[in-house]
Coordinates of C-alpha atoms in Angstrom, one line a residue:
X1 CA 2.5 11.6 5.7
X2 CA 3.6 14.4 3.4
X3 CA 3.7 14.1 -0.3
X4 CA 6.1 16.6 -2.0
X5 CA 5.8 17.3 -5.7
X6 CA 8.8 16.4 -7.9
X7 CA 11.2 19.3 -8.5
X8 CA 10.1 21.5 -11.4
X9 CA 6.5 20.5 -11.2
X10 CA 3.7 22.6 -10.1
X11 CA 2.7 22.3 -6.4
X12 CA -0.8 20.8 -6.5
X13 CA -1.9 18.4 -3.9
X14 CA -4.7 16.0 -4.3
X15 CA -6.0 13.7 -1.5
X16 CA -4.8 10.1 -1.9
X17 CA -7.2 7.8 -3.5
X18 CA -8.7 5.1 -1.2
X19 CA -8.3 2.6 -4.0
X20 CA -4.9 1.2 -4.7
X21 CA -3.8 -1.1 -7.5
X22 CA -1.4 -3.9 -6.7
X23 CA 1.8 -4.2 -8.7
X24 CA 1.1 -7.2 -10.9
X25 CA 4.4 -7.7 -12.8
X26 CA 5.6 -11.2 -12.2
X27 CA 9.2 -10.1 -12.9
X28 CA 9.3 -7.3 -10.3
X29 CA 6.4 -8.1 -8.0
X30 CA 7.1 -7.5 -4.3
X31 CA 4.7 -8.5 -1.5
X32 CA 3.6 -5.3 0.3
X33 CA 4.2 -3.0 -2.7
X34 CA 0.6 -1.7 -2.7
X35 CA 1.2 1.3 -5.1
X36 CA 3.3 -0.5 -7.6
X37 CA 6.4 1.8 -7.3
X38 CA 8.8 -1.1 -7.0
X39 CA 9.7 -0.3 -3.4
X40 CA 8.0 -0.6 -0.1
X41 CA 7.9 3.0 1.3
X42 CA 5.7 5.5 3.2
X43 CA 3.2 5.6 0.4
X44 CA 2.5 1.9 0.9
X45 CA 2.1 2.4 4.6
X46 CA -0.4 5.2 3.9
X47 CA -2.3 3.0 1.5
X48 CA -2.5 0.3 4.1
X49 CA -3.8 2.6 6.7
X50 CA -6.6 3.7 4.3
X51 CA -7.6 0.1 4.1
X52 CA -7.5 -0.6 7.8
X53 CA -10.4 -2.6 9.1
X54 CA -12.5 -5.6 8.0
X55 CA -12.0 -6.7 4.4
X56 CA -14.9 -6.1 2.0
X57 CA -16.8 -9.2 0.8
X58 CA -14.7 -9.4 -2.3
X59 CA -12.6 -12.5 -3.3
X60 CA -9.4 -10.9 -2.1
X61 CA -8.4 -8.1 0.2
X62 CA -5.5 -6.1 -1.1
X63 CA -4.2 -4.9 2.3
X64 CA -4.6 -8.2 4.1
X65 CA -0.9 -9.2 3.9
X66 CA -1.0 -11.8 6.6
X67 CA -4.3 -13.6 5.5
X68 CA -6.2 -12.9 8.7
X69 CA -9.3 -11.6 6.9
X70 CA -8.9 -8.0 7.9
X71 CA -6.3 -5.2 7.6
X72 CA -5.0 -4.9 11.1
X73 CA -1.8 -4.3 13.2
X74 CA -0.4 -7.6 12.0
X75 CA -0.5 -6.3 8.4
X76 CA 1.2 -3.1 9.4
X77 CA 3.9 -5.1 11.2
X78 CA 4.4 -7.3 8.2
X79 CA 4.7 -4.3 5.9
X80 CA 7.2 -2.6 8.2
X81 CA 9.4 -5.8 8.1
X82 CA 9.5 -5.5 4.3
X83 CA 10.1 -1.7 4.4
X84 CA 12.8 -0.4 2.1

């Protein structure tokens, strides 16, 4: 995935954070919108890939969209169905 800076901004690239915050607004919440941008896009897929594997022993696993207990191909498939 390539992240391009917005036009007029300086070109500085930072590696993506392995920690993502879910979009928690009840009014605009969308399942699968892992970065809170309001749309399900390539950034959400990248965030999901960073979370790939077994879920940590926390109460909830952000990337486990299908409830299987781990972030796997099923979650990626689910996210791709929601893409756009």
